[in-house]
């Protein structure tokens, strides 16, 4: 039996063709698309997004807090996993393979979240400021939420998996040290 993955995104008047391309690209592994949409987004774009298959949305009043805004999509997620991508991001081939691995039901029950390595690009070139980084990009529904108003991160919480969370923190530190 497989597991389901939902994309949970914050939408602030996006380039609709870029968002549409992302959604269609992810459909191979992602079965639910949940959007927190800024109320200043044009009604035409909201209507187009709402018409796409397997999408849900909530309209939010912008409060200058990206974490708060992203968290507004969490209550409408019904999938097993929550995937976090910005509307202009596409996962790498390796990340898509891993998403399919999870969707196929191969994740262990003790796994609460996944870190994914990514490259940052600016104007078609690798960013000299942040050329790479690791972020939690997917977590089990009910185990995570975003924090920090800008450049938000995912916070994982679970009372029954304290040792796994400690191991995850050690893994993050080890991976960051190996990259230096």
Tab-separated table of N, CA and C in Angstrom:
chain	number	residue	atom	x	y	z
A	1	UNK	N	0.852	-1.189	0.000
A	1	UNK	CA	0.000	0.000	0.000
A	1	UNK	C	0.883	1.232	0.000
A	2	UNK	N	0.638	2.166	-0.879
A	2	UNK	CA	1.427	3.375	-0.975
A	2	UNK	C	1.011	4.429	0.035
A	3	UNK	N	1.756	5.494	0.044
A	3	UNK	CA	1.446	6.642	0.884
A	3	UNK	C	1.198	7.833	-0.025
A	4	UNK	N	0.439	8.787	0.477
A	4	UNK	CA	0.096	9.946	-0.336
A	4	UNK	C	0.948	11.146	0.057
A	5	UNK	N	1.205	11.985	-0.927
A	5	UNK	CA	2.010	13.193	-0.744
A	5	UNK	C	1.192	14.379	-1.217
A	6	UNK	N	1.202	15.440	-0.403
A	6	UNK	CA	0.554	16.701	-0.779
A	6	UNK	C	1.625	17.776	-0.922
A	7	UNK	N	1.519	18.561	-1.958
A	7	UNK	CA	2.319	19.773	-2.065
A	7	UNK	C	1.563	20.859	-1.305
A	8	UNK	N	2.235	21.507	-0.366
A	8	UNK	CA	1.651	22.636	0.364
A	8	UNK	C	2.483	23.865	0.021
A	9	UNK	N	1.862	24.811	-0.657
A	9	UNK	CA	2.596	25.987	-1.132
A	9	UNK	C	1.895	27.279	-0.763
A	10	UNK	N	2.715	28.286	-0.625
A	10	UNK	CA	2.243	29.653	-0.467
A	10	UNK	C	2.227	30.281	-1.856
A	11	UNK	N	1.098	30.871	-2.215
A	11	UNK	CA	0.938	31.476	-3.533
A	11	UNK	C	0.722	32.973	-3.363
A	12	UNK	N	1.640	33.752	-3.948
A	12	UNK	CA	1.523	35.215	-3.911
A	12	UNK	C	1.567	35.735	-5.345
A	13	UNK	N	0.409	35.724	-6.018
A	13	UNK	CA	0.275	36.210	-7.390
A	13	UNK	C	1.372	35.649	-8.297
A	14	UNK	N	1.379	34.327	-8.459
A	14	UNK	CA	2.470	33.681	-9.197
A	14	UNK	C	2.329	33.826	-10.710
A	15	UNK	N	3.419	33.527	-11.386
A	15	UNK	CA	3.338	33.343	-12.835
A	15	UNK	C	2.590	32.023	-13.025
A	16	UNK	N	1.365	32.087	-13.483
A	16	UNK	CA	0.479	30.929	-13.505
A	16	UNK	C	1.032	29.790	-14.349
A	17	UNK	N	1.730	30.101	-15.439
A	17	UNK	CA	2.276	29.034	-16.277
A	17	UNK	C	3.407	28.289	-15.573
A	18	UNK	N	4.164	28.973	-14.716
A	18	UNK	CA	5.235	28.320	-13.961
A	18	UNK	C	4.636	27.409	-12.888
A	19	UNK	N	3.622	27.904	-12.188
A	19	UNK	CA	2.952	27.091	-11.175
A	19	UNK	C	2.272	25.881	-11.817
A	20	UNK	N	1.631	26.076	-12.942
A	20	UNK	CA	0.981	24.973	-13.653
A	20	UNK	C	2.009	23.919	-14.065
A	21	UNK	N	3.160	24.346	-14.556
A	21	UNK	CA	4.217	23.406	-14.944
A	21	UNK	C	4.703	22.611	-13.735
A	22	UNK	N	4.852	23.281	-12.587
A	22	UNK	CA	5.289	22.585	-11.379
A	22	UNK	C	4.267	21.512	-10.982
A	23	UNK	N	3.003	21.893	-10.950
A	23	UNK	CA	1.951	20.952	-10.546
A	23	UNK	C	1.932	19.751	-11.491
A	24	UNK	N	1.968	19.981	-12.773
A	24	UNK	CA	1.931	18.868	-13.730
A	24	UNK	C	3.173	17.986	-13.603
A	25	UNK	N	4.324	18.583	-13.381
A	25	UNK	CA	5.570	17.833	-13.206
A	25	UNK	C	5.487	16.924	-11.980
A	26	UNK	N	4.886	17.433	-10.898
A	26	UNK	CA	4.822	16.684	-9.643
A	26	UNK	C	3.752	15.600	-9.633
A	27	UNK	N	2.801	15.649	-10.529
A	27	UNK	CA	1.687	14.687	-10.503
A	27	UNK	C	2.141	13.230	-10.542
A	28	UNK	N	3.338	12.961	-11.017
A	28	UNK	CA	3.849	11.584	-11.051
A	28	UNK	C	3.935	10.984	-9.646
A	29	UNK	N	4.148	11.817	-8.628
A	29	UNK	CA	4.299	11.308	-7.262
A	29	UNK	C	3.385	11.992	-6.254
A	30	UNK	N	2.894	13.160	-6.592
A	30	UNK	CA	2.101	13.959	-5.652
A	30	UNK	C	0.633	13.881	-6.058
A	31	UNK	N	-0.227	13.580	-5.089
A	31	UNK	CA	-1.640	13.381	-5.413
A	31	UNK	C	-2.554	14.497	-4.932
A	32	UNK	N	-2.033	15.422	-4.126
A	32	UNK	CA	-2.858	16.497	-3.568
A	32	UNK	C	-2.060	17.796	-3.600
A	33	UNK	N	-2.730	18.883	-3.950
A	33	UNK	CA	-2.078	20.185	-4.052
A	33	UNK	C	-2.855	21.176	-3.204
A	34	UNK	N	-2.216	21.652	-2.128
A	34	UNK	CA	-2.880	22.528	-1.157
A	34	UNK	C	-2.167	23.877	-1.144
A	35	UNK	N	-2.924	24.930	-1.413
A	35	UNK	CA	-2.331	26.248	-1.549
A	35	UNK	C	-2.920	27.228	-0.543
A	36	UNK	N	-2.049	27.972	0.098
A	36	UNK	CA	-2.447	29.158	0.855
A	36	UNK	C	-2.226	30.316	-0.110
A	37	UNK	N	-3.298	30.954	-0.524
A	37	UNK	CA	-3.221	31.973	-1.570
A	37	UNK	C	-3.435	33.355	-0.968
A	38	UNK	N	-2.485	34.232	-1.212
A	38	UNK	CA	-2.565	35.618	-0.771
A	38	UNK	C	-3.802	36.263	-1.394
A	39	UNK	N	-4.590	36.950	-0.585
A	39	UNK	CA	-5.839	37.562	-1.059
A	39	UNK	C	-5.619	38.611	-2.150
A	40	UNK	N	-4.394	39.100	-2.296
A	40	UNK	CA	-4.109	40.081	-3.346
A	40	UNK	C	-3.879	39.430	-4.707
A	41	UNK	N	-3.868	38.092	-4.758
A	41	UNK	CA	-3.737	37.374	-6.022
A	41	UNK	C	-5.003	37.621	-6.848
A	42	UNK	N	-4.831	37.796	-8.122
A	42	UNK	CA	-5.984	38.095	-8.972
A	42	UNK	C	-7.009	36.961	-8.933
A	43	UNK	N	-8.281	37.342	-8.990
A	43	UNK	CA	-9.364	36.348	-8.943
A	43	UNK	C	-9.281	35.399	-10.125
A	44	UNK	N	-8.840	35.893	-11.272
A	44	UNK	CA	-8.684	35.056	-12.455
A	44	UNK	C	-7.704	33.907	-12.180
A	45	UNK	N	-6.575	34.224	-11.531
A	45	UNK	CA	-5.592	33.185	-11.215
A	45	UNK	C	-6.133	32.218	-10.161
A	46	UNK	N	-6.829	32.738	-9.168
A	46	UNK	CA	-7.413	31.874	-8.137
A	46	UNK	C	-8.404	30.900	-8.775
A	47	UNK	N	-9.229	31.382	-9.680
A	47	UNK	CA	-10.209	30.529	-10.351
A	47	UNK	C	-9.525	29.448	-11.182
A	48	UNK	N	-8.436	29.802	-11.863
A	48	UNK	CA	-7.705	28.806	-12.663
A	48	UNK	C	-7.106	27.735	-11.766
A	49	UNK	N	-6.486	28.144	-10.668
A	49	UNK	CA	-5.880	27.184	-9.733
A	49	UNK	C	-6.961	26.263	-9.152
A	50	UNK	N	-8.078	26.824	-8.765
A	50	UNK	CA	-9.168	26.047	-8.165
A	50	UNK	C	-9.740	25.013	-9.135
A	51	UNK	N	-9.628	25.264	-10.421
A	51	UNK	CA	-10.172	24.342	-11.425
A	51	UNK	C	-9.253	23.153	-11.703
A	52	UNK	N	-8.006	23.204	-11.268
A	52	UNK	CA	-7.080	22.099	-11.515
A	52	UNK	C	-7.485	20.884	-10.693
A	53	UNK	N	-7.311	19.679	-11.224
A	53	UNK	CA	-7.662	18.467	-10.471
A	53	UNK	C	-6.837	18.331	-9.181
A	54	UNK	N	-7.496	17.842	-8.147
A	54	UNK	CA	-6.865	17.516	-6.857
A	54	UNK	C	-6.229	18.712	-6.166
A	55	UNK	N	-6.802	19.891	-6.345
A	55	UNK	CA	-6.297	21.073	-5.658
A	55	UNK	C	-7.299	21.552	-4.619
A	56	UNK	N	-6.731	22.130	-3.565
A	56	UNK	CA	-7.510	22.781	-2.515
A	56	UNK	C	-6.805	24.093	-2.228
A	57	UNK	N	-7.551	25.060	-1.730
A	57	UNK	CA	-6.889	26.307	-1.376
A	57	UNK	C	-7.636	27.006	-0.249
A	58	UNK	N	-6.900	27.866	0.396
A	58	UNK	CA	-7.449	28.745	1.409
A	58	UNK	C	-6.924	30.145	1.083
A	59	UNK	N	-7.793	31.132	1.150
A	59	UNK	CA	-7.389	32.523	0.892
A	59	UNK	C	-6.952	33.132	2.224
A	60	UNK	N	-5.800	33.788	2.217
A	60	UNK	CA	-5.262	34.390	3.438
A	60	UNK	C	-5.015	35.881	3.243
A	61	UNK	N	-5.112	36.629	4.316
A	61	UNK	CA	-4.728	38.038	4.316
A	61	UNK	C	-3.249	38.096	4.680
A	62	UNK	N	-2.451	38.707	3.826
A	62	UNK	CA	-1.004	38.745	4.029
A	62	UNK	C	-0.646	39.476	5.319
A	63	UNK	N	0.271	38.877	6.108
A	63	UNK	CA	0.678	39.435	7.392
A	63	UNK	C	2.191	39.602	7.515
A	64	UNK	N	2.904	39.658	6.396
A	64	UNK	CA	4.362	39.795	6.405
A	64	UNK	C	5.053	38.706	7.212
A	65	UNK	N	4.563	37.490	7.090
A	65	UNK	CA	5.131	36.345	7.807
A	65	UNK	C	4.958	35.111	6.922
A	66	UNK	N	6.038	34.716	6.259
A	66	UNK	CA	5.966	33.594	5.334
A	66	UNK	C	5.637	32.283	6.048
A	67	UNK	N	6.201	32.064	7.231
A	67	UNK	CA	5.924	30.830	7.969
A	67	UNK	C	4.446	30.745	8.334
A	68	UNK	N	3.912	31.815	8.896
A	68	UNK	CA	2.493	31.829	9.245
A	68	UNK	C	1.641	31.529	8.009
A	69	UNK	N	1.973	32.175	6.903
A	69	UNK	CA	1.195	31.997	5.675
A	69	UNK	C	1.254	30.549	5.186
A	70	UNK	N	2.440	29.958	5.168
A	70	UNK	CA	2.569	28.560	4.742
A	70	UNK	C	1.758	27.630	5.647
A	71	UNK	N	1.808	27.900	6.950
A	71	UNK	CA	1.096	27.050	7.907
A	71	UNK	C	-0.411	27.050	7.694
A	72	UNK	N	-0.945	28.060	7.018
A	72	UNK	CA	-2.384	28.110	6.771
A	72	UNK	C	-2.836	27.019	5.805
A	73	UNK	N	-1.917	26.466	5.029
A	73	UNK	CA	-2.268	25.372	4.114
A	73	UNK	C	-2.337	24.021	4.834
A	74	UNK	N	-1.698	23.890	5.978
A	74	UNK	CA	-1.626	22.586	6.646
A	74	UNK	C	-2.984	21.999	7.030
A	75	UNK	N	-3.949	22.786	7.520
A	75	UNK	CA	-5.235	22.176	7.888
A	75	UNK	C	-6.022	21.558	6.730
A	76	UNK	N	-5.727	21.936	5.507
A	76	UNK	CA	-6.470	21.361	4.385
A	76	UNK	C	-5.761	20.162	3.760
A	77	UNK	N	-4.568	19.828	4.259
A	77	UNK	CA	-3.832	18.659	3.783
A	77	UNK	C	-4.445	17.398	4.395
A	78	UNK	N	-4.713	16.410	3.558
A	78	UNK	CA	-5.201	15.114	4.050
A	78	UNK	C	-4.228	13.981	3.734
A	79	UNK	N	-3.182	14.246	2.979
A	79	UNK	CA	-2.205	13.225	2.598
A	79	UNK	C	-1.329	12.828	3.773
A	80	UNK	N	-0.589	11.743	3.602
A	80	UNK	CA	0.315	11.253	4.640
A	80	UNK	C	1.522	12.174	4.814
A	81	UNK	N	1.998	12.739	3.726
A	81	UNK	CA	3.211	13.557	3.715
A	81	UNK	C	2.907	14.954	3.181
A	82	UNK	N	3.673	15.932	3.666
A	82	UNK	CA	3.576	17.321	3.213
A	82	UNK	C	4.894	17.680	2.538
A	83	UNK	N	4.828	18.056	1.277
A	83	UNK	CA	5.991	18.478	0.499
A	83	UNK	C	6.011	19.992	0.435
A	84	UNK	N	7.170	20.562	0.637
A	84	UNK	CA	7.338	22.019	0.662
A	84	UNK	C	8.216	22.442	-0.510
A	85	UNK	N	7.621	23.149	-1.443
A	85	UNK	CA	8.363	23.762	-2.546
A	85	UNK	C	7.779	25.144	-2.785
A	86	UNK	N	8.620	26.060	-3.216
A	86	UNK	CA	8.119	27.349	-3.668
A	86	UNK	C	7.505	27.156	-5.052
A	87	UNK	N	6.591	28.041	-5.452
A	87	UNK	CA	5.922	27.859	-6.752
A	87	UNK	C	6.859	27.869	-7.954
A	88	UNK	N	8.051	28.424	-7.821
A	88	UNK	CA	8.974	28.469	-8.958
A	88	UNK	C	10.057	27.397	-8.874
A	89	UNK	N	9.919	26.434	-7.984
A	89	UNK	CA	10.922	25.374	-7.825
A	89	UNK	C	10.465	24.085	-8.495
A	90	UNK	N	11.412	23.387	-9.079
A	90	UNK	CA	11.180	22.044	-9.579
A	90	UNK	C	12.154	21.110	-8.875
A	91	UNK	N	11.676	19.960	-8.423
A	91	UNK	CA	12.603	19.028	-7.786
A	91	UNK	C	13.561	18.426	-8.802
A	92	UNK	N	14.720	18.051	-8.305
A	92	UNK	CA	15.702	17.387	-9.155
A	92	UNK	C	15.204	15.986	-9.520
A	93	UNK	N	15.893	15.365	-10.442
A	93	UNK	CA	15.566	13.989	-10.834
A	93	UNK	C	15.664	13.067	-9.614
A	94	UNK	N	16.720	13.229	-8.822
A	94	UNK	CA	16.897	12.407	-7.628
A	94	UNK	C	15.798	12.614	-6.606
A	95	UNK	N	15.365	13.851	-6.442
A	95	UNK	CA	14.282	14.130	-5.504
A	95	UNK	C	12.982	13.507	-6.010
A	96	UNK	N	12.721	13.588	-7.307
A	96	UNK	CA	11.518	12.965	-7.860
A	96	UNK	C	11.539	11.454	-7.663
A	97	UNK	N	12.706	10.839	-7.815
A	97	UNK	CA	12.813	9.401	-7.569
A	97	UNK	C	12.477	9.089	-6.113
A	98	UNK	N	12.958	9.921	-5.203
A	98	UNK	CA	12.681	9.692	-3.794
A	98	UNK	C	11.209	9.933	-3.478
A	99	UNK	N	10.602	10.936	-4.063
A	99	UNK	CA	9.173	11.160	-3.860
A	99	UNK	C	8.375	9.935	-4.312
A	100	UNK	N	8.761	9.354	-5.431
A	100	UNK	CA	8.080	8.149	-5.909
A	100	UNK	C	8.303	6.979	-4.952
A	101	UNK	N	9.507	6.870	-4.400
A	101	UNK	CA	9.836	5.838	-3.404
A	101	UNK	C	8.894	5.952	-2.204
A	102	UNK	N	8.684	7.166	-1.722
A	102	UNK	CA	7.770	7.394	-0.594
A	102	UNK	C	6.329	7.102	-1.016
A	103	UNK	N	5.934	7.573	-2.186
A	103	UNK	CA	4.572	7.338	-2.673
A	103	UNK	C	4.292	5.849	-2.866
A	104	UNK	N	5.323	5.087	-3.144
A	104	UNK	CA	5.179	3.638	-3.301
A	104	UNK	C	5.090	2.913	-1.961
A	105	UNK	N	5.145	3.663	-0.855
A	105	UNK	CA	5.004	3.066	0.468
A	105	UNK	C	6.273	2.485	1.048
A	106	UNK	N	7.431	2.932	0.586
A	106	UNK	CA	8.698	2.355	1.042
A	106	UNK	C	9.343	3.122	2.193
A	107	UNK	N	8.721	4.207	2.637
A	107	UNK	CA	9.264	4.960	3.777
A	107	UNK	C	9.015	4.156	5.055
A	108	UNK	N	9.950	4.217	5.976
A	108	UNK	CA	9.786	3.540	7.258
A	108	UNK	C	8.853	4.359	8.141
A	109	UNK	N	8.036	3.706	8.964
A	109	UNK	CA	7.130	4.456	9.847
A	109	UNK	C	7.847	5.425	10.781
A	110	UNK	N	9.101	5.133	11.130
A	110	UNK	CA	9.841	6.012	12.041
A	110	UNK	C	10.383	7.256	11.351
A	111	UNK	N	10.346	7.294	10.015
A	111	UNK	CA	10.859	8.452	9.291
A	111	UNK	C	9.812	9.562	9.316
A	112	UNK	N	10.185	10.687	9.898
A	112	UNK	CA	9.254	11.795	10.071
A	112	UNK	C	9.441	12.895	9.042
A	113	UNK	N	10.662	13.012	8.520
A	113	UNK	CA	10.951	14.121	7.612
A	113	UNK	C	12.142	13.750	6.738
A	114	UNK	N	12.259	14.461	5.637
A	114	UNK	CA	13.385	14.252	4.729
A	114	UNK	C	14.055	15.574	4.417
A	115	UNK	N	15.373	15.528	4.492
A	115	UNK	CA	16.202	16.650	4.054
A	115	UNK	C	16.516	16.443	2.583
A	116	UNK	N	16.449	17.492	1.825
A	116	UNK	CA	16.850	17.420	0.427
A	116	UNK	C	17.905	18.478	0.163
A	117	UNK	N	18.900	18.079	-0.602
A	117	UNK	CA	19.960	18.987	-1.008
A	117	UNK	C	19.456	19.747	-2.217
A	118	UNK	N	19.764	21.023	-2.284
A	118	UNK	CA	19.353	21.807	-3.442
A	118	UNK	C	20.434	22.803	-3.804
A	119	UNK	N	20.392	23.217	-5.045
A	119	UNK	CA	21.279	24.271	-5.538
A	119	UNK	C	20.441	25.518	-5.742
A	120	UNK	N	21.005	26.637	-5.403
A	120	UNK	CA	20.329	27.916	-5.620
A	120	UNK	C	20.843	28.557	-6.901
A	121	UNK	N	19.926	29.052	-7.698
A	121	UNK	CA	20.251	29.695	-8.960
A	121	UNK	C	19.664	31.095	-8.965
A	122	UNK	N	20.404	32.024	-9.519
A	122	UNK	CA	19.928	33.400	-9.681
A	122	UNK	C	20.235	33.835	-11.107
A	123	UNK	N	19.227	34.234	-11.831
A	123	UNK	CA	19.386	34.682	-13.213
A	123	UNK	C	20.133	33.670	-14.075
A	124	UNK	N	19.829	32.385	-13.906
A	124	UNK	CA	20.422	31.349	-14.738
A	124	UNK	C	21.817	30.915	-14.345
A	125	UNK	N	22.343	31.413	-13.232
A	125	UNK	CA	23.680	31.033	-12.766
A	125	UNK	C	23.598	30.567	-11.323
A	126	UNK	N	24.526	29.687	-10.950
A	126	UNK	CA	24.568	29.268	-9.555
A	126	UNK	C	24.828	30.476	-8.671
A	127	UNK	N	24.082	30.543	-7.595
A	127	UNK	CA	24.233	31.671	-6.673
A	127	UNK	C	25.587	31.604	-5.975
A	128	UNK	N	26.355	32.677	-6.032
A	128	UNK	CA	27.644	32.677	-5.327
A	128	UNK	C	27.465	32.812	-3.815
A	129	UNK	N	26.320	33.312	-3.371
A	129	UNK	CA	26.087	33.519	-1.946
A	129	UNK	C	25.678	32.218	-1.268
A	130	UNK	N	24.697	31.525	-1.835
A	130	UNK	CA	24.207	30.260	-1.284
A	130	UNK	C	24.232	29.209	-2.394
A	131	UNK	N	25.408	28.652	-2.711
A	131	UNK	CA	25.473	27.734	-3.842
A	131	UNK	C	24.761	26.402	-3.596
A	132	UNK	N	24.567	25.990	-2.342
A	132	UNK	CA	23.885	24.744	-2.017
A	132	UNK	C	23.400	24.811	-0.582
A	133	UNK	N	22.453	24.002	-0.259
A	133	UNK	CA	22.017	23.875	1.127
A	133	UNK	C	21.115	22.657	1.281
A	134	UNK	N	20.910	22.264	2.520
A	134	UNK	CA	19.980	21.192	2.864
A	134	UNK	C	18.808	21.815	3.595
A	135	UNK	N	17.624	21.380	3.269
A	135	UNK	CA	16.425	21.822	3.982
A	135	UNK	C	15.479	20.652	4.122
A	136	UNK	N	14.697	20.674	5.188
A	136	UNK	CA	13.596	19.722	5.281
A	136	UNK	C	12.565	20.185	4.261
A	137	UNK	N	12.295	19.324	3.305
A	137	UNK	CA	11.357	19.657	2.234
A	137	UNK	C	10.122	18.770	2.270
A	138	UNK	N	10.150	17.722	3.130
A	138	UNK	CA	8.968	16.875	3.237
A	138	UNK	C	8.897	16.320	4.654
A	139	UNK	N	7.691	16.323	5.208
A	139	UNK	CA	7.493	15.809	6.560
A	139	UNK	C	6.124	15.146	6.655
A	140	UNK	N	6.014	14.263	7.634
A	140	UNK	CA	4.725	13.592	7.841
A	140	UNK	C	3.691	14.608	8.322
A	141	UNK	N	2.479	14.482	7.789
A	141	UNK	CA	1.388	15.371	8.210
A	141	UNK	C	1.218	15.276	9.721
A	142	UNK	N	1.137	16.422	10.357
A	142	UNK	CA	0.966	16.491	11.801
A	142	UNK	C	2.261	16.558	12.586
A	143	UNK	N	3.398	16.375	11.912
A	143	UNK	CA	4.694	16.388	12.606
A	143	UNK	C	5.508	17.648	12.359
A	144	UNK	N	5.067	18.520	11.481
A	144	UNK	CA	5.888	19.676	11.153
A	144	UNK	C	5.082	20.935	10.943
A	145	UNK	N	5.793	22.033	11.033
A	145	UNK	CA	5.235	23.347	10.702
A	145	UNK	C	6.394	24.283	10.421
A	146	UNK	N	6.094	25.381	9.760
A	146	UNK	CA	7.129	26.342	9.410
A	146	UNK	C	7.296	27.364	10.526
A	147	UNK	N	8.514	27.874	10.654
A	147	UNK	CA	8.797	28.941	11.608
A	147	UNK	C	9.767	29.934	10.968
A	148	UNK	N	9.873	31.095	11.502
A	148	UNK	CA	10.622	32.268	11.058
A	148	UNK	C	9.832	33.025	9.996
A	149	UNK	N	9.607	34.303	10.203
A	149	UNK	CA	8.803	35.093	9.262
A	149	UNK	C	9.382	35.176	7.847
A	150	UNK	N	10.711	35.180	7.739
A	150	UNK	CA	11.381	35.256	6.441
A	150	UNK	C	12.432	34.157	6.401
A	151	UNK	N	12.681	33.590	5.221
A	151	UNK	CA	13.615	32.471	5.069
A	151	UNK	C	13.244	31.369	6.050
A	152	UNK	N	11.994	30.968	5.976
A	152	UNK	CA	11.412	30.043	6.927
A	152	UNK	C	12.009	28.637	6.816
A	153	UNK	N	11.966	27.934	7.928
A	153	UNK	CA	12.409	26.552	8.028
A	153	UNK	C	11.268	25.710	8.568
A	154	UNK	N	11.426	24.399	8.474
A	154	UNK	CA	10.446	23.470	9.023
A	154	UNK	C	10.920	23.013	10.399
A	155	UNK	N	10.010	23.056	11.347
A	155	UNK	CA	10.251	22.540	12.690
A	155	UNK	C	9.507	21.208	12.788
A	156	UNK	N	10.212	20.155	13.211
A	156	UNK	CA	9.614	18.837	13.374
A	156	UNK	C	9.355	18.613	14.851
A	157	UNK	N	8.145	18.183	15.178
A	157	UNK	CA	7.804	17.896	16.562
A	157	UNK	C	7.172	16.508	16.646
A	158	UNK	N	7.601	15.760	17.629
A	158	UNK	CA	7.010	14.455	17.880
A	158	UNK	C	7.498	13.957	19.220
A	159	UNK	N	6.589	13.775	20.140
A	159	UNK	CA	6.957	13.285	21.460
A	159	UNK	C	7.348	11.820	21.417
A	160	UNK	N	6.761	11.033	20.524
A	160	UNK	CA	7.070	9.613	20.489
A	160	UNK	C	8.329	9.285	19.685
A	161	UNK	N	8.900	10.262	18.981
A	161	UNK	CA	10.078	10.013	18.147
A	161	UNK	C	11.253	10.915	18.526
A	162	UNK	N	11.445	11.160	19.809
A	162	UNK	CA	12.503	12.066	20.254
A	162	UNK	C	13.884	11.602	19.802
A	163	UNK	N	14.188	10.305	19.909
A	163	UNK	CA	15.516	9.814	19.523
A	163	UNK	C	15.748	9.979	18.025
A	164	UNK	N	14.692	9.765	17.204
A	164	UNK	CA	14.848	9.943	15.758
A	164	UNK	C	15.122	11.402	15.411
A	165	UNK	N	14.475	12.316	16.131
A	165	UNK	CA	14.718	13.737	15.883
A	165	UNK	C	16.145	14.117	16.245
A	166	UNK	N	16.655	13.556	17.331
A	166	UNK	CA	18.039	13.822	17.716
A	166	UNK	C	18.986	13.288	16.641
A	167	UNK	N	18.702	12.091	16.107
A	167	UNK	CA	19.529	11.534	15.039
A	167	UNK	C	19.480	12.415	13.797
A	168	UNK	N	18.302	12.956	13.481
A	168	UNK	CA	18.161	13.849	12.332
A	168	UNK	C	19.025	15.088	12.517
A	169	UNK	N	19.022	15.655	13.707
A	169	UNK	CA	19.858	16.836	13.968
A	169	UNK	C	21.335	16.513	13.793
A	170	UNK	N	21.759	15.323	14.266
A	170	UNK	CA	23.157	14.921	14.089
A	170	UNK	C	23.489	14.726	12.614
A	171	UNK	N	22.556	14.142	11.853
A	171	UNK	CA	22.763	13.945	10.429
A	171	UNK	C	22.928	15.283	9.718
A	172	UNK	N	22.101	16.246	10.049
A	172	UNK	CA	22.202	17.576	9.436
A	172	UNK	C	23.575	18.170	9.717
A	173	UNK	N	24.009	18.111	10.955
A	173	UNK	CA	25.325	18.666	11.300
A	173	UNK	C	26.432	17.951	10.541
A	174	UNK	N	26.354	16.615	10.451
A	174	UNK	CA	27.377	15.849	9.746
A	174	UNK	C	27.391	16.212	8.263
A	175	UNK	N	26.236	16.297	7.637
A	175	UNK	CA	26.169	16.626	6.212
A	175	UNK	C	26.732	18.016	5.951
A	176	UNK	N	26.414	18.968	6.809
A	176	UNK	CA	26.924	20.322	6.617
A	176	UNK	C	28.433	20.367	6.780
A	177	UNK	N	28.962	19.613	7.737
A	177	UNK	CA	30.414	19.581	7.923
A	177	UNK	C	31.117	18.917	6.746
A	178	UNK	N	30.501	17.887	6.173
A	178	UNK	CA	31.114	17.193	5.021
A	178	UNK	C	31.190	18.101	3.794
A	179	UNK	N	30.294	19.048	3.671
A	179	UNK	CA	30.281	19.938	2.511
A	179	UNK	C	31.337	21.027	2.601
A	180	UNK	N	31.850	21.297	3.786
A	180	UNK	CA	32.833	22.377	3.944
A	180	UNK	C	34.196	21.979	3.445
